PDB file of C-alpha atoms in Angstrom:
ATOM      1  CA  LYS A 126      27.918   6.268  -0.966  1.00  0.00           C
ATOM      2  CA  ALA A 127      25.204   8.193  -2.399  1.00  0.00           C
ATOM      3  CA  GLY A 128      21.725   7.001  -1.631  1.00  0.00           C
ATOM      4  CA  VAL A 129      19.026   6.935  -3.836  1.00  0.00           C
ATOM      5  CA  THR A 130      17.623  10.421  -6.031  1.00  0.00           C
ATOM      6  CA  GLN A 131      14.214  11.134  -6.542  1.00  0.00           C
ATOM      7  CA  THR A 132      14.412  14.839  -8.447  1.00  0.00           C
ATOM      8  CA  PRO A 133      12.578  16.461  -8.314  1.00  0.00           C
ATOM      9  CA  ARG A 134      11.047  16.515  -4.818  1.00  0.00           C
ATOM     10  CA  TYR A 135       7.483  18.296  -5.726  1.00  0.00           C
ATOM     11  CA  LEU A 136       6.040  19.440  -8.570  1.00  0.00           C
ATOM     12  CA  ILE A 137       2.144  20.734  -9.036  1.00  0.00           C
ATOM     13  CA  LYS A 138       0.177  19.918 -12.717  1.00  0.00           C
ATOM     14  CA  THR A 139      -2.256  20.709 -13.678  1.00  0.00           C
ATOM     15  CA  ARG A 140      -4.915  18.088 -15.108  1.00  0.00           C
ATOM     16  CA  GLY A 141      -3.937  15.958 -18.661  1.00  0.00           C
ATOM     17  CA  GLN A 142      -0.481  17.814 -18.837  1.00  0.00           C
ATOM     18  CA  GLN A 143       2.612  14.960 -19.133  1.00  0.00           C
ATOM     19  CA  VAL A 144       4.952  14.329 -16.619  1.00  0.00           C
ATOM     20  CA  THR A 145       8.257  13.454 -15.720  1.00  0.00           C
ATOM     21  CA  LEU A 146      10.257  12.102 -12.388  1.00  0.00           C
ATOM     22  CA  SER A 147      13.906  10.968 -12.259  1.00  0.00           C
ATOM     23  CA  CYS A 148      15.033   8.217 -10.673  1.00  0.00           C
ATOM     24  CA  SER A 149      18.337   8.087  -9.417  1.00  0.00           C
ATOM     25  CA  PRO A 150      19.535   4.322  -7.492  1.00  0.00           C
ATOM     26  CA  ILE A 151      22.629   4.085  -5.173  1.00  0.00           C
ATOM     27  CA  SER A 152      25.710   2.513  -7.349  1.00  0.00           C
ATOM     28  CA  GLY A 153      26.482  -1.319  -8.102  1.00  0.00           C
ATOM     29  CA  HIS A 154      22.561  -1.174  -8.275  1.00  0.00           C
ATOM     30  CA  ARG A 155      20.972  -2.828 -11.209  1.00  0.00           C
ATOM     31  CA  SER A 156      17.317  -3.146 -10.310  1.00  0.00           C
ATOM     32  CA  VAL A 157      15.123   0.297  -9.357  1.00  0.00           C
ATOM     33  CA  SER A 158      10.929  -0.076  -8.641  1.00  0.00           C
ATOM     34  CA  TRP A 159       8.314   2.185  -8.716  1.00  0.00           C
ATOM     35  CA  TYR A 160       5.968   2.770  -5.599  1.00  0.00           C
ATOM     36  CA  GLN A 161       2.468   4.917  -6.003  1.00  0.00           C
ATOM     37  CA  GLN A 162       1.392   6.116  -1.882  1.00  0.00           C
ATOM     38  CA  THR A 163      -1.968   7.795  -0.965  1.00  0.00           C
ATOM     39  CA  PRO A 164      -3.702   8.262   2.096  1.00  0.00           C
ATOM     40  CA  GLY A 165      -6.427   6.334   0.473  1.00  0.00           C
ATOM     41  CA  GLN A 166      -5.292   2.537  -1.380  1.00  0.00           C
ATOM     42  CA  GLY A 167      -1.275   2.696   0.643  1.00  0.00           C
ATOM     43  CA  LEU A 168       1.474   1.640  -0.782  1.00  0.00           C
ATOM     44  CA  GLN A 169       1.144   0.686  -4.891  1.00  0.00           C
ATOM     45  CA  PHE A 170       3.716  -1.119  -6.862  1.00  0.00           C
ATOM     46  CA  LEU A 171       3.752   0.536 -10.591  1.00  0.00           C
ATOM     47  CA  PHE A 172       6.531  -0.649 -12.154  1.00  0.00           C
ATOM     48  CA  GLU A 173      10.113  -2.726 -12.150  1.00  0.00           C
ATOM     49  CA  TYR A 174      12.694  -2.463 -14.273  1.00  0.00           C
ATOM     50  CA  PHE A 175      16.618  -4.545 -13.675  1.00  0.00           C
ATOM     51  CA  SER A 176      19.012  -3.615 -16.980  1.00  0.00           C
ATOM     52  CA  GLU A 177      16.720  -1.763 -19.027  1.00  0.00           C
ATOM     53  CA  THR A 178      14.141  -4.512 -19.317  1.00  0.00           C
ATOM     54  CA  GLN A 179      11.037  -4.286 -17.448  1.00  0.00           C
ATOM     55  CA  ARG A 180      10.194  -7.136 -15.379  1.00  0.00           C
ATOM     56  CA  ASN A 181       7.560  -6.763 -13.601  1.00  0.00           C
ATOM     57  CA  LYS A 182       3.775  -4.134 -13.450  1.00  0.00           C
ATOM     58  CA  GLY A 183       1.104  -3.141 -11.392  1.00  0.00           C
ATOM     59  CA  ASN A 184      -2.301  -3.165 -11.637  1.00  0.00           C
ATOM     60  CA  PHE A 185      -2.122   0.640 -13.321  1.00  0.00           C
ATOM     61  CA  PRO A 186      -3.309   2.214 -16.503  1.00  0.00           C
ATOM     62  CA  GLY A 187      -1.619   2.253 -19.835  1.00  0.00           C
ATOM     63  CA  ARG A 188      -0.893   6.255 -19.120  1.00  0.00           C
ATOM     64  CA  PHE A 189       1.810   5.522 -16.218  1.00  0.00           C
ATOM     65  CA  SER A 190       5.706   4.510 -18.362  1.00  0.00           C
ATOM     66  CA  GLY A 191       8.744   3.492 -17.155  1.00  0.00           C
ATOM     67  CA  ARG A 192      12.408   3.550 -19.066  1.00  0.00           C
ATOM     68  CA  GLN A 193      15.538   2.453 -16.844  1.00  0.00           C
ATOM     69  CA  PHE A 194      18.559   3.435 -19.564  1.00  0.00           C
ATOM     70  CA  SER A 195      22.155   2.390 -19.610  1.00  0.00           C
ATOM     71  CA  ASN A 196      23.994   3.581 -16.327  1.00  0.00           C
ATOM     72  CA  SER A 197      20.426   2.199 -14.243  1.00  0.00           C
ATOM     73  CA  ARG A 198      18.531   5.704 -13.954  1.00  0.00           C
ATOM     74  CA  SER A 199      15.171   5.581 -13.949  1.00  0.00           C
ATOM     75  CA  GLU A 200      12.328   7.244 -15.081  1.00  0.00           C
ATOM     76  CA  MET A 201       8.583   7.191 -15.185  1.00  0.00           C
ATOM     77  CA  ASN A 202       6.313   9.199 -16.685  1.00  0.00           C
ATOM     78  CA  VAL A 203       2.540  10.058 -16.375  1.00  0.00           C
ATOM     79  CA  SER A 204       0.889  11.174 -19.449  1.00  0.00           C
ATOM     80  CA  THR A 205      -2.463  12.845 -19.155  1.00  0.00           C
ATOM     81  CA  LEU A 206      -2.556  13.062 -15.421  1.00  0.00           C
ATOM     82  CA  GLU A 207      -6.055  13.422 -12.981  1.00  0.00           C
ATOM     83  CA  LEU A 208      -6.334  14.439 -10.059  1.00  0.00           C
ATOM     84  CA  GLY A 209      -6.360  11.335  -8.269  1.00  0.00           C
ATOM     85  CA  ASP A 210      -2.271  10.746  -9.808  1.00  0.00           C
ATOM     86  CA  SER A 211      -1.443  12.357  -6.450  1.00  0.00           C
ATOM     87  CA  ALA A 212       0.663  11.049  -4.547  1.00  0.00           C
ATOM     88  CA  LEU A 213       3.838  10.070  -3.487  1.00  0.00           C
ATOM     89  CA  TYR A 214       5.636   8.652  -6.069  1.00  0.00           C
ATOM     90  CA  LEU A 215       8.966   6.318  -4.722  1.00  0.00           C
ATOM     91  CA  CYS A 216      11.581   5.254  -6.286  1.00  0.00           C
ATOM     92  CA  ALA A 217      13.032   1.905  -4.770  1.00  0.00           C
ATOM     93  CA  SER A 218      16.892   0.876  -5.665  1.00  0.00           C
ATOM     94  CA  SER A 219      18.436  -2.460  -4.822  1.00  0.00           C
ATOM     95  CA  LEU A 220      20.625  -5.125  -6.153  1.00  0.00           C
ATOM     96  CA  GLU A 221      18.601  -7.063  -7.335  1.00  0.00           C
ATOM     97  CA  LEU A 222      14.370  -7.244  -5.520  1.00  0.00           C
ATOM     98  CA  GLY A 223      13.187 -11.070  -4.912  1.00  0.00           C
ATOM     99  CA  LYS A 224      16.821 -12.795  -3.637  1.00  0.00           C
ATOM    100  CA  GLY A 225      16.188 -11.600  -0.394  1.00  0.00           C
ATOM    101  CA  ASN A 226      17.871  -7.930  -0.860  1.00  0.00           C
ATOM    102  CA  GLU A 227      16.372  -5.340   0.821  1.00  0.00           C
ATOM    103  CA  ALA A 228      15.163  -2.385  -1.113  1.00  0.00           C
ATOM    104  CA  PHE A 229      16.528   1.105   0.032  1.00  0.00           C
ATOM    105  CA  PHE A 230      14.230   3.559  -1.467  1.00  0.00           C
ATOM    106  CA  GLY A 231      14.412   8.158  -2.332  1.00  0.00           C
ATOM    107  CA  GLN A 232      13.107  10.800  -0.287  1.00  0.00           C
ATOM    108  CA  GLY A 233       9.505  10.449  -2.874  1.00  0.00           C
ATOM    109  CA  THR A 234       8.664  12.948  -5.298  1.00  0.00           C
ATOM    110  CA  ARG A 235       5.695  14.521  -4.323  1.00  0.00           C
ATOM    111  CA  LEU A 236       2.864  15.296  -7.421  1.00  0.00           C
ATOM    112  CA  THR A 237      -0.204  17.225  -6.990  1.00  0.00           C
ATOM    113  CA  VAL A 238      -2.368  17.822  -9.919  1.00  0.00           C
ATOM    114  CA  VAL A 239      -4.804  20.277  -9.927  1.00  0.00           C
TER     115      VAL A 239
ATOM    116  CA  GLY B1313      -1.752 -14.601  -4.489  1.00  0.00           C
ATOM    117  CA  ASN B1314       0.348 -12.954  -1.920  1.00  0.00           C
ATOM    118  CA  SER B1315      -0.206 -10.242   0.652  1.00  0.00           C
ATOM    119  CA  VAL B1316       0.786  -8.852   3.456  1.00  0.00           C
ATOM    120  CA  THR B1317      -1.702  -8.023   7.685  1.00  0.00           C
ATOM    121  CA  GLN B1318      -1.228  -5.460   9.200  1.00  0.00           C
ATOM    122  CA  MET B1319      -2.443  -4.192  12.219  1.00  0.00           C
ATOM    123  CA  GLU B1320      -4.952  -1.392  12.138  1.00  0.00           C
ATOM    124  CA  GLY B1321      -4.139   2.161  13.789  1.00  0.00           C
ATOM    125  CA  PRO B1322      -2.737   4.346  14.648  1.00  0.00           C
ATOM    126  CA  VAL B1323      -1.164   2.726  17.690  1.00  0.00           C
ATOM    127  CA  THR B1324      -0.380   5.643  20.976  1.00  0.00           C
ATOM    128  CA  LEU B1325       1.506   3.847  23.224  1.00  0.00           C
ATOM    129  CA  SER B1326       3.710   5.872  26.775  1.00  0.00           C
ATOM    130  CA  GLU B1327       7.200   6.359  26.537  1.00  0.00           C
ATOM    131  CA  GLU B1328       9.420   3.555  27.753  1.00  0.00           C
ATOM    132  CA  ALA B1329       6.391   0.919  26.628  1.00  0.00           C
ATOM    133  CA  PHE B1330       5.944  -2.266  24.912  1.00  0.00           C
ATOM    134  CA  LEU B1331       5.720  -2.524  21.240  1.00  0.00           C
ATOM    135  CA  THR B1332       3.693  -4.729  19.298  1.00  0.00           C
ATOM    136  CA  ILE B1333       2.839  -4.546  15.782  1.00  0.00           C
ATOM    137  CA  ASN B1334       1.205  -7.532  13.868  1.00  0.00           C
ATOM    138  CA  CYS B1335       1.996  -8.570  10.460  1.00  0.00           C
ATOM    139  CA  THR B1336       1.466 -11.854   9.060  1.00  0.00           C
ATOM    140  CA  TYR B1337       1.603 -12.717   4.879  1.00  0.00           C
ATOM    141  CA  THR B1338      -0.023 -15.219   2.684  1.00  0.00           C
ATOM    142  CA  ALA B1339       2.634 -16.137   0.249  1.00  0.00           C
ATOM    143  CA  THR B1340       3.772 -19.243  -1.385  1.00  0.00           C
ATOM    144  CA  GLY B1341       7.323 -20.512  -1.222  1.00  0.00           C
ATOM    145  CA  TYR B1342       9.830 -18.875   0.804  1.00  0.00           C
ATOM    146  CA  PRO B1343       9.432 -14.957   0.420  1.00  0.00           C
ATOM    147  CA  SER B1344      11.620 -11.975   2.033  1.00  0.00           C
ATOM    148  CA  LEU B1345      10.375  -9.848   4.878  1.00  0.00           C
ATOM    149  CA  PHE B1346      10.772  -6.173   5.868  1.00  0.00           C
ATOM    150  CA  TRP B1347       9.693  -3.834   8.360  1.00  0.00           C
ATOM    151  CA  TYR B1348       9.903  -0.098   6.364  1.00  0.00           C
ATOM    152  CA  VAL B1349       9.963   2.999   8.690  1.00  0.00           C
ATOM    153  CA  GLN B1350       8.772   6.261   8.034  1.00  0.00           C
ATOM    154  CA  TYR B1351       8.458   9.434   9.900  1.00  0.00           C
ATOM    155  CA  PRO B1352       6.115  12.822   8.060  1.00  0.00           C
ATOM    156  CA  GLY B1353       7.576  13.888   4.659  1.00  0.00           C
ATOM    157  CA  GLU B1354      10.320  11.250   4.363  1.00  0.00           C
ATOM    158  CA  GLY B1355      10.990   8.352   2.406  1.00  0.00           C
ATOM    159  CA  LEU B1356      10.635   4.741   3.786  1.00  0.00           C
ATOM    160  CA  GLN B1357      13.631   3.814   5.684  1.00  0.00           C
ATOM    161  CA  LEU B1358      14.294  -0.188   5.967  1.00  0.00           C
ATOM    162  CA  LEU B1359      14.142  -1.325   9.265  1.00  0.00           C
ATOM    163  CA  LEU B1360      14.883  -5.315   9.248  1.00  0.00           C
ATOM    164  CA  LYS B1361      14.710  -7.337   7.491  1.00  0.00           C
ATOM    165  CA  ALA B1362      14.173 -11.763   7.510  1.00  0.00           C
ATOM    166  CA  THR B1363      15.289 -14.398   4.521  1.00  0.00           C
ATOM    167  CA  LYS B1364      14.414 -17.638   5.869  1.00  0.00           C
ATOM    168  CA  ALA B1365      12.934 -19.061   8.079  1.00  0.00           C
ATOM    169  CA  ASP B1366      13.055 -18.539  12.305  1.00  0.00           C
ATOM    170  CA  ASP B1367      15.622 -16.026  10.545  1.00  0.00           C
ATOM    171  CA  LYS B1368      15.398 -13.169  13.053  1.00  0.00           C
ATOM    172  CA  GLY B1369      15.961  -9.628  11.803  1.00  0.00           C
ATOM    173  CA  SER B1370      17.081  -7.054  14.485  1.00  0.00           C
ATOM    174  CA  ASN B1371      17.714  -2.230  14.547  1.00  0.00           C
ATOM    175  CA  LYS B1372      17.516   0.209  16.734  1.00  0.00           C
ATOM    176  CA  GLY B1373      16.530  -1.848  19.345  1.00  0.00           C
ATOM    177  CA  PHE B1374      13.419  -3.622  17.169  1.00  0.00           C
ATOM    178  CA  GLU B1375      12.999  -7.049  16.941  1.00  0.00           C
ATOM    179  CA  ALA B1376      11.149  -8.826  14.159  1.00  0.00           C
ATOM    180  CA  THR B1377      11.369 -13.245  13.818  1.00  0.00           C
ATOM    181  CA  TYR B1378      10.217 -14.597  10.669  1.00  0.00           C
ATOM    182  CA  ARG B1379       7.645 -17.956  11.310  1.00  0.00           C
ATOM    183  CA  LYS B1380       6.726 -19.662   8.406  1.00  0.00           C
ATOM    184  CA  GLU B1381       4.589 -21.935  10.679  1.00  0.00           C
ATOM    185  CA  THR B1382       2.563 -19.102  11.498  1.00  0.00           C
ATOM    186  CA  THR B1383       3.680 -17.426   8.338  1.00  0.00           C
ATOM    187  CA  SER B1384       3.627 -13.745  10.722  1.00  0.00           C
ATOM    188  CA  PHE B1385       6.501 -11.193  10.861  1.00  0.00           C
ATOM    189  CA  HIS B1386       5.535  -8.886  14.329  1.00  0.00           C
ATOM    190  CA  LEU B1387       8.051  -6.751  15.651  1.00  0.00           C
ATOM    191  CA  GLU B1388       8.324  -5.355  18.564  1.00  0.00           C
ATOM    192  CA  LYS B1389      10.378  -3.422  21.073  1.00  0.00           C
ATOM    193  CA  GLY B1390      11.113  -4.010  24.915  1.00  0.00           C
ATOM    194  CA  SER B1391      11.238   0.299  25.486  1.00  0.00           C
ATOM    195  CA  VAL B1392       9.422   3.007  23.483  1.00  0.00           C
ATOM    196  CA  GLN B1393      10.414   6.473  22.174  1.00  0.00           C
ATOM    197  CA  VAL B1394       8.902   9.721  21.328  1.00  0.00           C
ATOM    198  CA  SER B1395      11.273   9.357  18.339  1.00  0.00           C
ATOM    199  CA  ASP B1396       9.788   5.843  17.589  1.00  0.00           C
ATOM    200  CA  SER B1397       6.885   7.892  16.025  1.00  0.00           C
ATOM    201  CA  ALA B1398       6.267   6.994  11.867  1.00  0.00           C
ATOM    202  CA  VAL B1399       4.474   5.117  10.265  1.00  0.00           C
ATOM    203  CA  TYR B1400       6.004   1.385  10.409  1.00  0.00           C
ATOM    204  CA  PHE B1401       4.671  -1.077   7.382  1.00  0.00           C
ATOM    205  CA  CYS B1402       5.531  -4.865   6.881  1.00  0.00           C
ATOM    206  CA  ALA B1403       6.877  -6.137   3.471  1.00  0.00           C
ATOM    207  CA  LEU B1404       7.526  -9.012   1.203  1.00  0.00           C
ATOM    208  CA  SER B1405       9.395 -10.107  -1.682  1.00  0.00           C
ATOM    209  CA  ALA B1406       8.556 -13.469  -3.454  1.00  0.00           C
ATOM    210  CA  ASN B1407      11.419 -14.756  -5.410  1.00  0.00           C
ATOM    211  CA  SER B1408      11.266 -13.618  -8.459  1.00  0.00           C
ATOM    212  CA  ASN B1409       7.946 -11.528  -8.541  1.00  0.00           C
ATOM    213  CA  TYR B1410       9.811  -8.519  -8.612  1.00  0.00           C
ATOM    214  CA  GLN B1411       8.549  -6.889  -6.357  1.00  0.00           C
ATOM    215  CA  LEU B1412       7.377  -5.736  -2.960  1.00  0.00           C
ATOM    216  CA  ILE B1413       4.447  -6.660  -1.227  1.00  0.00           C
ATOM    217  CA  TRP B1414       3.021  -4.320   1.231  1.00  0.00           C
ATOM    218  CA  GLY B1415       0.537  -4.078   4.183  1.00  0.00           C
ATOM    219  CA  ALA B1416      -1.755  -1.262   4.632  1.00  0.00           C
ATOM    220  CA  GLY B1417       0.911   0.714   7.405  1.00  0.00           C
ATOM    221  CA  THR B1418       0.369   0.743  11.173  1.00  0.00           C
ATOM    222  CA  LYS B1419       1.005   4.990  12.984  1.00  0.00           C
ATOM    223  CA  LEU B1420       2.388   4.297  16.465  1.00  0.00           C
ATOM    224  CA  ILE B1421       2.190   7.295  18.295  1.00  0.00           C
ATOM    225  CA  ILE B1422       4.028   7.239  21.503  1.00  0.00           C
ATOM    226  CA  LYS B1423       3.586  10.120  24.600  1.00  0.00           C
ATOM    227  CA  PRO B1424       6.273  11.440  26.757  1.00  0.00           C
TER     228      PRO B1424
END
């Protein structure tokens, strides 16, 4: 069974630009959640989608958005990039988060904003 | 609200030493508890989980027991190896909350 695939692995963007990250979950998993990892703030929850519906959102500005498609693939978008958005963005796939099911993670996308 | 507290790192041990990494949580109801491990330059891998009180999760020689009375989920291993060097994260998932809540992570360094 293929794991969680995140693309691209690395990105370098300039302040003010926007970026789209992609996540393909494990086949059969309908829940996709996103997390930002930085040395200073640790792991922070961005949002969670289940069957194309956003069920929960973390405490991030509106520049961070996401969506999920009918095949459960998910994208997240960050507009008007700031230097502080430099981080490792991790996507997690689960049968259904919050029901005792574990989440499986991709390798992450390393975003550097210059 | 829900939260997870982990012991500060780094933790430095010699090979074959006994390992304990403390994790306590605050949550309403009965959350599921997880330990994840992150090796340098990689994503997070599930190490073990427990979904109800007194459950013991185990994998690769690591164990953790869900203690409702002390709201703890401490990670233990009887004899660590150099290859266990990584960052370990404790996390919880509360029913109908649809997110993982994380501890700060504990960096483990094993010296030969």
